[in-house]
PDB file of C-alpha atoms in Angstrom:
ATOM      1  CA  MET F   1      -3.150 -20.829 -44.283  1.00  0.00           C
ATOM      2  CA  PRO F   2      -6.943 -20.337 -44.004  1.00  0.00           C
ATOM      3  CA  PHE F   3      -7.989 -17.325 -42.408  1.00  0.00           C
ATOM      4  CA  SER F   4      -9.499 -19.487 -39.584  1.00  0.00           C
ATOM      5  CA  GLN F   5      -6.756 -20.398 -38.839  1.00  0.00           C
ATOM      6  CA  PHE F   6      -4.961 -17.678 -38.372  1.00  0.00           C
ATOM      7  CA  ALA F   7      -7.510 -15.910 -36.286  1.00  0.00           C
ATOM      8  CA  ALA F   8      -7.554 -18.682 -33.679  1.00  0.00           C
ATOM      9  CA  ALA F   9      -3.965 -18.763 -33.501  1.00  0.00           C
ATOM     10  CA  VAL F  10      -4.191 -15.091 -33.176  1.00  0.00           C
ATOM     11  CA  THR F  11      -6.869 -14.858 -30.909  1.00  0.00           C
ATOM     12  CA  VAL F  12      -5.265 -17.427 -28.333  1.00  0.00           C
ATOM     13  CA  LEU F  13      -2.115 -15.910 -28.263  1.00  0.00           C
ATOM     14  CA  VAL F  14      -3.463 -12.081 -27.291  1.00  0.00           C
ATOM     15  CA  ILE F  15      -5.445 -14.193 -24.253  1.00  0.00           C
ATOM     16  CA  VAL F  16      -2.423 -15.854 -23.309  1.00  0.00           C
ATOM     17  CA  ALA F  17      -0.087 -12.777 -22.682  1.00  0.00           C
ATOM     18  CA  GLU F  18      -3.174 -10.740 -21.878  1.00  0.00           C
ATOM     19  CA  PHE F  19      -4.636 -13.501 -19.177  1.00  0.00           C
ATOM     20  CA  THR F  20      -0.489 -13.760 -18.225  1.00  0.00           C
ATOM     21  CA  LEU F  21       0.454 -10.127 -18.018  1.00  0.00           C
ATOM     22  CA  TRP F  22      -2.739  -9.548 -15.458  1.00  0.00           C
ATOM     23  CA  ARG F  23      -2.358 -12.790 -13.198  1.00  0.00           C
ATOM     24  CA  LEU F  24       1.377 -11.063 -12.779  1.00  0.00           C
ATOM     25  CA  PHE F  25       0.341  -7.910 -12.108  1.00  0.00           C
ATOM     26  CA  ARG F  26      -2.430  -8.738  -9.539  1.00  0.00           C
ATOM     27  CA  ARG F  27       0.075 -10.794  -7.557  1.00  0.00           C
ATOM     28  CA  ARG F  28       1.652  -7.739  -7.486  1.00  0.00           C
ATOM     29  CA  VAL F  29      -0.642  -5.824  -7.212  1.00  0.00           C
ATOM     30  CA  LEU F  30      -2.670  -6.860  -4.366  1.00  0.00           C
ATOM     31  CA  PRO F  31      -0.311  -6.107  -1.336  1.00  0.00           C
ATOM     32  CA  ILE F  32      -0.300  -2.520  -1.833  1.00  0.00           C
ATOM     33  CA  CYS F  33      -3.635  -1.973  -2.659  1.00  0.00           C
ATOM     34  CA  PHE F  34      -5.718   0.103  -0.257  1.00  0.00           C
ATOM     35  CA  PRO F  35      -8.607   2.101  -0.111  1.00  0.00           C
ATOM     36  CA  HIS F  36      -9.510   4.765  -3.037  1.00  0.00           C
ATOM     37  CA  GLU F  37      -9.879   7.506  -0.170  1.00  0.00           C
ATOM     38  CA  THR F  38      -6.259   6.909   0.716  1.00  0.00           C
ATOM     39  CA  ASP F  39      -4.930   7.870  -2.169  1.00  0.00           C
ATOM     40  CA  SER F  40      -3.835  11.206  -2.633  1.00  0.00           C
ATOM     41  CA  SER F  41      -2.457  10.636  -7.171  1.00  0.00           C
ATOM     42  CA  PRO F  42      -4.040  12.820  -9.515  1.00  0.00           C
ATOM     43  CA  LEU F  43      -5.122   9.204 -11.088  1.00  0.00           C
ATOM     44  CA  ARG F  44      -7.600   7.966  -9.656  1.00  0.00           C
ATOM     45  CA  PHE F  45      -9.708   6.633 -11.628  1.00  0.00           C
ATOM     46  CA  PHE F  46      -7.821   3.059 -11.338  1.00  0.00           C
ATOM     47  CA  SER F  47      -9.340   0.607  -9.454  1.00  0.00           C
ATOM     48  CA  LEU F  48      -8.289  -3.396  -9.801  1.00  0.00           C
ATOM     49  CA  THR F  49     -12.017  -3.682 -11.036  1.00  0.00           C
ATOM     50  CA  HIS F  50     -11.203  -1.026 -13.347  1.00  0.00           C
ATOM     51  CA  LEU F  51      -7.787  -2.048 -14.381  1.00  0.00           C
ATOM     52  CA  ARG F  52      -9.341  -5.752 -15.150  1.00  0.00           C
ATOM     53  CA  LEU F  53     -12.483  -3.865 -17.143  1.00  0.00           C
ATOM     54  CA  VAL F  54      -9.303  -2.738 -18.885  1.00  0.00           C
ATOM     55  CA  ALA F  55      -7.445  -5.150 -20.079  1.00  0.00           C
ATOM     56  CA  VAL F  56     -10.789  -7.051 -21.419  1.00  0.00           C
ATOM     57  CA  VAL F  57     -11.694  -3.685 -23.414  1.00  0.00           C
ATOM     58  CA  HIS F  58      -7.829  -3.276 -24.190  1.00  0.00           C
ATOM     59  CA  THR F  59      -7.607  -7.231 -25.241  1.00  0.00           C
ATOM     60  CA  ILE F  60     -10.663  -7.340 -27.829  1.00  0.00           C
ATOM     61  CA  PHE F  61      -8.977  -4.230 -28.759  1.00  0.00           C
ATOM     62  CA  VAL F  62      -6.066  -6.234 -29.612  1.00  0.00           C
ATOM     63  CA  ILE F  63      -8.432  -9.279 -31.391  1.00  0.00           C
ATOM     64  CA  ALA F  64     -10.184  -6.790 -33.112  1.00  0.00           C
ATOM     65  CA  VAL F  65      -7.302  -4.467 -34.997  1.00  0.00           C
ATOM     66  CA  VAL F  66      -5.697  -7.619 -36.468  1.00  0.00           C
ATOM     67  CA  LEU F  67      -8.070  -9.470 -37.096  1.00  0.00           C
ATOM     68  CA  PHE F  68     -11.057  -7.028 -38.871  1.00  0.00           C
ATOM     69  CA  PRO F  69      -7.886  -5.770 -41.208  1.00  0.00           C
ATOM     70  CA  ALA F  70      -6.518  -9.396 -42.457  1.00  0.00           C
ATOM     71  CA  SER F  71      -9.775 -11.042 -42.669  1.00  0.00           C
ATOM     72  CA  LEU F  72     -10.274  -8.239 -45.557  1.00  0.00           C
ATOM     73  CA  LEU F  73      -7.050  -8.549 -47.830  1.00  0.00           C
ATOM     74  CA  TRP F  74      -6.341 -12.131 -46.057  1.00  0.00           C
TER      75      TRP F  74
ATOM     76  CA  MET I   1      -5.369  13.857   3.424  1.00  0.00           C
ATOM     77  CA  LEU I   2      -4.729  11.869   6.386  1.00  0.00           C
ATOM     78  CA  HIS I   3      -7.590   9.095   6.581  1.00  0.00           C
ATOM     79  CA  PRO I   4      -8.021   8.781  10.693  1.00  0.00           C
ATOM     80  CA  LYS I   5      -9.969   5.442  10.015  1.00  0.00           C
ATOM     81  CA  HIS I   6      -7.660   3.646   7.302  1.00  0.00           C
ATOM     82  CA  SER I   7      -4.534   4.077  10.268  1.00  0.00           C
ATOM     83  CA  ALA I   8      -4.941   0.406  10.876  1.00  0.00           C
ATOM     84  CA  LEU I   9      -4.466  -0.944   7.101  1.00  0.00           C
ATOM     85  CA  SER I  10      -1.355  -2.556   6.920  1.00  0.00           C
ATOM     86  CA  PHE I  11       1.205  -3.300   3.855  1.00  0.00           C
ATOM     87  CA  PRO I  12       4.877  -5.033   3.558  1.00  0.00           C
ATOM     88  CA  GLY I  13       6.942  -4.275   5.861  1.00  0.00           C
ATOM     89  CA  LYS I  14       4.947  -1.693   8.184  1.00  0.00           C
ATOM     90  CA  ASP I  15       5.721  -2.315  11.829  1.00  0.00           C
ATOM     91  CA  HIS I  16       2.763  -3.154  14.118  1.00  0.00           C
ATOM     92  CA  ASP I  17       2.869   0.822  16.135  1.00  0.00           C
ATOM     93  CA  GLU I  18       2.441   2.685  12.397  1.00  0.00           C
ATOM     94  CA  GLN I  19      -0.335   4.358  10.774  1.00  0.00           C
ATOM     95  CA  PHE I  20      -1.268   4.763   7.871  1.00  0.00           C
ATOM     96  CA  CYS I  21      -1.542   7.954   6.725  1.00  0.00           C
ATOM     97  CA  CYS I  22      -2.182   8.224   2.786  1.00  0.00           C
ATOM     98  CA  TYR I  23      -0.270   7.147  -0.178  1.00  0.00           C
ATOM     99  CA  PHE I  24       0.508   7.867  -3.939  1.00  0.00           C
ATOM    100  CA  ARG I  25       1.622   7.187  -6.880  1.00  0.00           C
ATOM    101  CA  GLN I  26       4.076   8.990  -9.238  1.00  0.00           C
ATOM    102  CA  HIS I  27       2.155  11.660 -11.772  1.00  0.00           C
ATOM    103  CA  TRP I  28      -0.047  10.607 -14.895  1.00  0.00           C
ATOM    104  CA  ILE I  29       2.765  12.173 -17.293  1.00  0.00           C
ATOM    105  CA  ARG I  30       4.898   9.329 -16.347  1.00  0.00           C
ATOM    106  CA  LEU I  31       2.971   7.645 -18.761  1.00  0.00           C
ATOM    107  CA  TRP I  32       2.593   9.513 -20.716  1.00  0.00           C
ATOM    108  CA  TYR I  33       6.608   8.788 -22.610  1.00  0.00           C
ATOM    109  CA  HIS I  34       5.292   5.111 -23.088  1.00  0.00           C
ATOM    110  CA  THR I  35       1.567   7.140 -24.921  1.00  0.00           C
ATOM    111  CA  MET I  36       4.079   9.017 -27.231  1.00  0.00           C
ATOM    112  CA  TRP I  37       6.128   5.471 -27.969  1.00  0.00           C
ATOM    113  CA  TRP I  38       2.878   3.571 -28.173  1.00  0.00           C
ATOM    114  CA  VAL I  39       1.267   6.345 -30.719  1.00  0.00           C
ATOM    115  CA  LEU I  40       4.520   6.426 -33.078  1.00  0.00           C
ATOM    116  CA  GLN I  41       4.906   2.560 -33.247  1.00  0.00           C
ATOM    117  CA  MET I  42       0.746   1.946 -34.224  1.00  0.00           C
ATOM    118  CA  PHE I  43       1.736   4.703 -36.172  1.00  0.00           C
ATOM    119  CA  SER I  44       4.719   3.425 -37.992  1.00  0.00           C
ATOM    120  CA  ILE I  45       2.850  -0.198 -38.802  1.00  0.00           C
ATOM    121  CA  LEU I  46      -0.619   2.212 -40.172  1.00  0.00           C
ATOM    122  CA  VAL I  47       2.140   3.297 -42.272  1.00  0.00           C
ATOM    123  CA  ALA I  48       4.189   0.136 -43.224  1.00  0.00           C
ATOM    124  CA  GLY I  49       0.663  -1.031 -43.718  1.00  0.00           C
ATOM    125  CA  ILE I  50      -0.441   0.944 -46.312  1.00  0.00           C
ATOM    126  CA  LEU I  51       2.781   1.290 -47.745  1.00  0.00           C
ATOM    127  CA  SER I  52       2.250  -2.954 -48.409  1.00  0.00           C
ATOM    128  CA  PHE I  53      -1.455  -2.974 -49.505  1.00  0.00           C
ATOM    129  CA  ALA I  54      -2.473   1.065 -51.298  1.00  0.00           C
ATOM    130  CA  VAL I  55       0.769   2.228 -53.269  1.00  0.00           C
ATOM    131  CA  LEU I  56       3.225  -1.026 -53.380  1.00  0.00           C
ATOM    132  CA  ASP I  57      -0.945  -3.816 -54.473  1.00  0.00           C
ATOM    133  CA  LEU I  58       0.535  -6.395 -53.105  1.00  0.00           C
ATOM    134  CA  GLN I  59      -0.950  -9.283 -55.494  1.00  0.00           C
ATOM    135  CA  GLU I  60       0.632 -12.110 -54.356  1.00  0.00           C
ATOM    136  CA  THR I  61      -1.431 -14.344 -51.635  1.00  0.00           C
ATOM    137  CA  GLY I  62       2.302 -16.234 -49.883  1.00  0.00           C
ATOM    138  CA  SER I  63       3.567 -12.599 -49.328  1.00  0.00           C
ATOM    139  CA  ARG I  64       0.542 -10.448 -49.060  1.00  0.00           C
ATOM    140  CA  ARG I  65      -0.723 -12.681 -45.599  1.00  0.00           C
ATOM    141  CA  MET I  66       3.442 -12.760 -44.214  1.00  0.00           C
ATOM    142  CA  ILE I  67       3.231  -8.890 -44.906  1.00  0.00           C
ATOM    143  CA  ILE I  68       0.021  -9.392 -42.881  1.00  0.00           C
ATOM    144  CA  ALA I  69       1.220 -11.556 -40.457  1.00  0.00           C
ATOM    145  CA  ILE I  70       4.636  -9.377 -39.995  1.00  0.00           C
ATOM    146  CA  LEU I  71       2.309  -6.271 -39.153  1.00  0.00           C
ATOM    147  CA  GLY I  72      -0.170  -8.176 -36.246  1.00  0.00           C
ATOM    148  CA  ALA I  73       2.279  -9.845 -34.708  1.00  0.00           C
ATOM    149  CA  LEU I  74       4.182  -6.606 -34.058  1.00  0.00           C
ATOM    150  CA  PHE I  75       0.256  -4.914 -33.741  1.00  0.00           C
ATOM    151  CA  ILE I  76       0.638  -7.479 -30.677  1.00  0.00           C
ATOM    152  CA  PHE I  77       4.133  -7.183 -29.479  1.00  0.00           C
ATOM    153  CA  TRP I  78       3.742  -3.756 -28.740  1.00  0.00           C
ATOM    154  CA  ASN I  79       0.846  -3.837 -27.603  1.00  0.00           C
ATOM    155  CA  MET I  80       1.951  -6.090 -24.945  1.00  0.00           C
ATOM    156  CA  GLU I  81       4.763  -3.636 -24.524  1.00  0.00           C
ATOM    157  CA  PHE I  82       2.707  -1.041 -23.925  1.00  0.00           C
ATOM    158  CA  LEU I  83       0.607  -2.655 -20.567  1.00  0.00           C
ATOM    159  CA  CYS I  84       3.494  -3.867 -19.907  1.00  0.00           C
ATOM    160  CA  SER I  85       4.708   0.051 -18.553  1.00  0.00           C
ATOM    161  CA  PHE I  86       1.352   0.584 -18.065  1.00  0.00           C
ATOM    162  CA  TYR I  87       0.987  -2.364 -15.300  1.00  0.00           C
ATOM    163  CA  ARG I  88       4.026  -1.084 -13.951  1.00  0.00           C
ATOM    164  CA  TYR I  89       3.217   2.399 -13.166  1.00  0.00           C
ATOM    165  CA  PHE I  90       0.653   0.816 -10.565  1.00  0.00           C
ATOM    166  CA  LEU I  91       3.315  -1.197  -9.466  1.00  0.00           C
ATOM    167  CA  THR I  92       5.496   2.269  -7.644  1.00  0.00           C
ATOM    168  CA  VAL I  93       3.488   3.523  -4.281  1.00  0.00           C
ATOM    169  CA  ILE I  94       4.698   5.562  -1.865  1.00  0.00           C
ATOM    170  CA  ILE I  95       3.456   4.972   1.827  1.00  0.00           C
ATOM    171  CA  ILE I  96       3.347   7.364   3.624  1.00  0.00           C
ATOM    172  CA  THR I  97       2.507   6.730   8.073  1.00  0.00           C
ATOM    173  CA  ASP I  98       2.857   8.523  10.247  1.00  0.00           C
ATOM    174  CA  ARG I  99       6.083   7.255  11.097  1.00  0.00           C
ATOM    175  CA  LYS I 100       8.186   6.601   8.342  1.00  0.00           C
ATOM    176  CA  VAL I 101       8.191   6.967   4.433  1.00  0.00           C
ATOM    177  CA  HIS I 102       7.402   4.131   2.268  1.00  0.00           C
ATOM    178  CA  ARG I 103       8.507   3.518  -1.389  1.00  0.00           C
ATOM    179  CA  ILE I 104       7.762   0.387  -3.164  1.00  0.00           C
ATOM    180  CA  LYS I 105       8.657  -0.591  -6.522  1.00  0.00           C
ATOM    181  CA  LYS I 106       7.900  -3.709  -8.251  1.00  0.00           C
ATOM    182  CA  THR I 107       8.552  -4.387 -11.938  1.00  0.00           C
ATOM    183  CA  LEU I 108       6.302  -7.878 -12.779  1.00  0.00           C
ATOM    184  CA  LEU I 109       9.163 -10.123 -12.584  1.00  0.00           C
ATOM    185  CA  ALA I 110      12.088  -9.142 -11.869  1.00  0.00           C
ATOM    186  CA  VAL I 111      12.086  -6.081  -9.454  1.00  0.00           C
ATOM    187  CA  ASP I 112      10.593  -5.968  -5.509  1.00  0.00           C
ATOM    188  CA  ASP I 113      12.427  -3.003  -3.836  1.00  0.00           C
ATOM    189  CA  HIS I 114      11.429  -1.614  -0.819  1.00  0.00           C
ATOM    190  CA  HIS I 115      13.025   1.527   0.639  1.00  0.00           C
ATOM    191  CA  SER I 116      12.235   3.482   3.778  1.00  0.00           C
ATOM    192  CA  ILE I 117      13.131   6.385   6.245  1.00  0.00           C
ATOM    193  CA  ASP I 118      12.069   7.693  10.085  1.00  0.00           C
ATOM    194  CA  LEU I 119      10.332  10.878   9.361  1.00  0.00           C
ATOM    195  CA  TRP I 120      11.761  12.056  12.639  1.00  0.00           C
ATOM    196  CA  MET I 121      15.793  11.188  11.239  1.00  0.00           C
ATOM    197  CA  LEU I 122      15.437  13.420   8.125  1.00  0.00           C
ATOM    198  CA  GLN I 123      17.333  16.130   8.635  1.00  0.00           C
ATOM    199  CA  ASP I 124      16.085  18.197   5.570  1.00  0.00           C
ATOM    200  CA  ILE I 125      12.604  17.575   2.945  1.00  0.00           C
ATOM    201  CA  VAL I 126      14.022  19.605  -0.526  1.00  0.00           C
ATOM    202  CA  LYS I 127      10.969  20.351  -2.727  1.00  0.00           C
ATOM    203  CA  ARG I 128      12.181  20.679  -6.583  1.00  0.00           C
ATOM    204  CA  GLN I 129      10.467  21.788  -9.122  1.00  0.00           C
ATOM    205  CA  HIS I 130      12.211  22.196 -12.440  1.00  0.00           C
ATOM    206  CA  GLY I 131      11.150  23.964 -15.457  1.00  0.00           C
ATOM    207  CA  VAL I 132       7.063  24.990 -17.148  1.00  0.00           C
ATOM    208  CA  ILE I 133       5.733  21.520 -17.106  1.00  0.00           C
ATOM    209  CA  GLN I 134       6.442  20.635 -13.550  1.00  0.00           C
ATOM    210  CA  ASN I 135       4.718  24.387 -12.314  1.00  0.00           C
ATOM    211  CA  MET I 136       2.122  23.782 -14.215  1.00  0.00           C
ATOM    212  CA  LEU I 137       1.710  20.506 -13.443  1.00  0.00           C
ATOM    213  CA  LYS I 138       2.521  20.234  -9.621  1.00  0.00           C
ATOM    214  CA  PHE I 139       4.756  17.940  -9.843  1.00  0.00           C
ATOM    215  CA  GLY I 140       8.204  17.823  -9.275  1.00  0.00           C
ATOM    216  CA  THR I 141      11.275  15.909  -6.567  1.00  0.00           C
ATOM    217  CA  LEU I 142      11.196  15.495  -3.097  1.00  0.00           C
ATOM    218  CA  ILE I 143      14.113  14.582  -1.656  1.00  0.00           C
ATOM    219  CA  LEU I 144      14.198  13.254   2.552  1.00  0.00           C
ATOM    220  CA  GLU I 145      17.776  13.275   2.902  1.00  0.00           C
ATOM    221  CA  ALA I 146      18.313  11.584   6.259  1.00  0.00           C
ATOM    222  CA  GLN I 147      22.329  11.204   8.079  1.00  0.00           C
ATOM    223  CA  GLU I 148      23.626   8.596   6.008  1.00  0.00           C
ATOM    224  CA  SER I 149      20.719   7.760   3.107  1.00  0.00           C
ATOM    225  CA  GLN I 150      18.760   9.944   0.961  1.00  0.00           C
ATOM    226  CA  VAL I 151      15.651   8.988  -1.090  1.00  0.00           C
ATOM    227  CA  ARG I 152      14.142  11.049  -3.829  1.00  0.00           C
ATOM    228  CA  LEU I 153      11.006  10.088  -5.178  1.00  0.00           C
ATOM    229  CA  HIS I 154      10.577  11.708  -8.451  1.00  0.00           C
ATOM    230  CA  PHE I 155       7.363  12.978  -9.798  1.00  0.00           C
ATOM    231  CA  THR I 156       5.403  13.272  -6.845  1.00  0.00           C
ATOM    232  CA  PRO I 157       1.951  14.523  -7.438  1.00  0.00           C
ATOM    233  CA  ARG I 158      -0.162  17.934  -5.590  1.00  0.00           C
ATOM    234  CA  ILE I 159       4.255  18.219  -4.041  1.00  0.00           C
ATOM    235  CA  GLN I 160       3.315  21.463  -2.335  1.00  0.00           C
ATOM    236  CA  GLU I 161       0.168  19.468  -0.130  1.00  0.00           C
ATOM    237  CA  HIS I 162       2.815  16.461   0.149  1.00  0.00           C
ATOM    238  CA  TYR I 163       5.621  18.447   1.123  1.00  0.00           C
ATOM    239  CA  ALA I 164       3.646  20.586   3.501  1.00  0.00           C
ATOM    240  CA  LEU I 165       2.241  17.346   5.085  1.00  0.00           C
ATOM    241  CA  LEU I 166       6.209  15.383   5.033  1.00  0.00           C
ATOM    242  CA  MET I 167       6.981  18.586   7.383  1.00  0.00           C
ATOM    243  CA  HIS I 168       4.102  18.399   9.497  1.00  0.00           C
ATOM    244  CA  LEU I 169       4.099  14.801  10.667  1.00  0.00           C
ATOM    245  CA  ARG I 170       8.005  14.957  10.714  1.00  0.00           C
ATOM    246  CA  GLU I 171       7.329  17.270  13.504  1.00  0.00           C
ATOM    247  CA  LYS I 172       4.509  14.996  15.415  1.00  0.00           C
ATOM    248  CA  ALA I 173       7.328  11.393  14.490  1.00  0.00           C
ATOM    249  CA  ARG I 174      10.100  14.290  16.167  1.00  0.00           C
ATOM    250  CA  ASN I 175       8.220  15.018  19.656  1.00  0.00           C
ATOM    251  CA  ILE I 176       7.443  11.414  19.693  1.00  0.00           C
ATOM    252  CA  ALA I 177      10.464   9.939  19.506  1.00  0.00           C
ATOM    253  CA  ILE I 178      11.297  12.399  22.198  1.00  0.00           C
ATOM    254  CA  GLN I 179       8.634  11.772  24.528  1.00  0.00           C
ATOM    255  CA  THR I 180      10.023   8.395  24.248  1.00  0.00           C
ATOM    256  CA  GLN I 181      13.637   9.047  25.177  1.00  0.00           C
ATOM    257  CA  ARG I 182      12.246  11.206  27.570  1.00  0.00           C
ATOM    258  CA  SER I 183      10.199   8.837  29.160  1.00  0.00           C
ATOM    259  CA  GLU I 184      13.053   6.330  28.923  1.00  0.00           C
ATOM    260  CA  LEU I 185      15.366   7.977  31.119  1.00  0.00           C
ATOM    261  CA  LEU I 186      12.390   8.551  33.950  1.00  0.00           C
ATOM    262  CA  GLY I 187      11.989   5.283  33.933  1.00  0.00           C
ATOM    263  CA  GLU I 188      16.268   4.430  33.924  1.00  0.00           C
ATOM    264  CA  LYS I 189      16.703   6.481  37.181  1.00  0.00           C
TER     265      LYS I 189
END
């Protein structure tokens, strides 16, 4: 198997998994989303927009961490 | 902690005459265990990678690629598992209204629990903070006891403030309930 195929498979797998988890999470969390100022939790940084950003960053992180060493060792 | 301009906020299970006060999630320490477990898993992949490629120095292409694929799959799987626990943390919320306390607990697929308890019915509100960490980080368990039911709010953050708020709202809710009963009795007469 050439590296390009491995890279494509990993990228597709990670994106599909992240997207599926995000959709499931969004569907569940939307009815219990309230304005920021009504939140009395200590972790107030995480709004839905921030969580979406976290999901995107996590996707890029996972793909990069798998593919970078793999490209050197393949 | 009370937000009068948001009192009309709606959520599943809310009565039409209830007024939203505030909500909170469990203390961030709840994520600590998952984070530490994730760090341990990532560290074990790193060690396995170093052992395979630096110490054993695998030369055969087939087995080298097999090891890369296995380590990659483990990395992806454990990261997704961690992401699930991270998301789950945001799916447990406690909502305080002027009449009730609602505990909503969900998972991504399987669980969708909603437990609510009337404030005026509460016989006792117990605050439990055991240990140095709970006292340092100001979290603990609130136990709401009514005649036939009990709700335990574990990992309640800023516990002293929430405890005081619940005591205050319980008195208000009791006064409202007494006034309603009185007016109903007078109406009957």
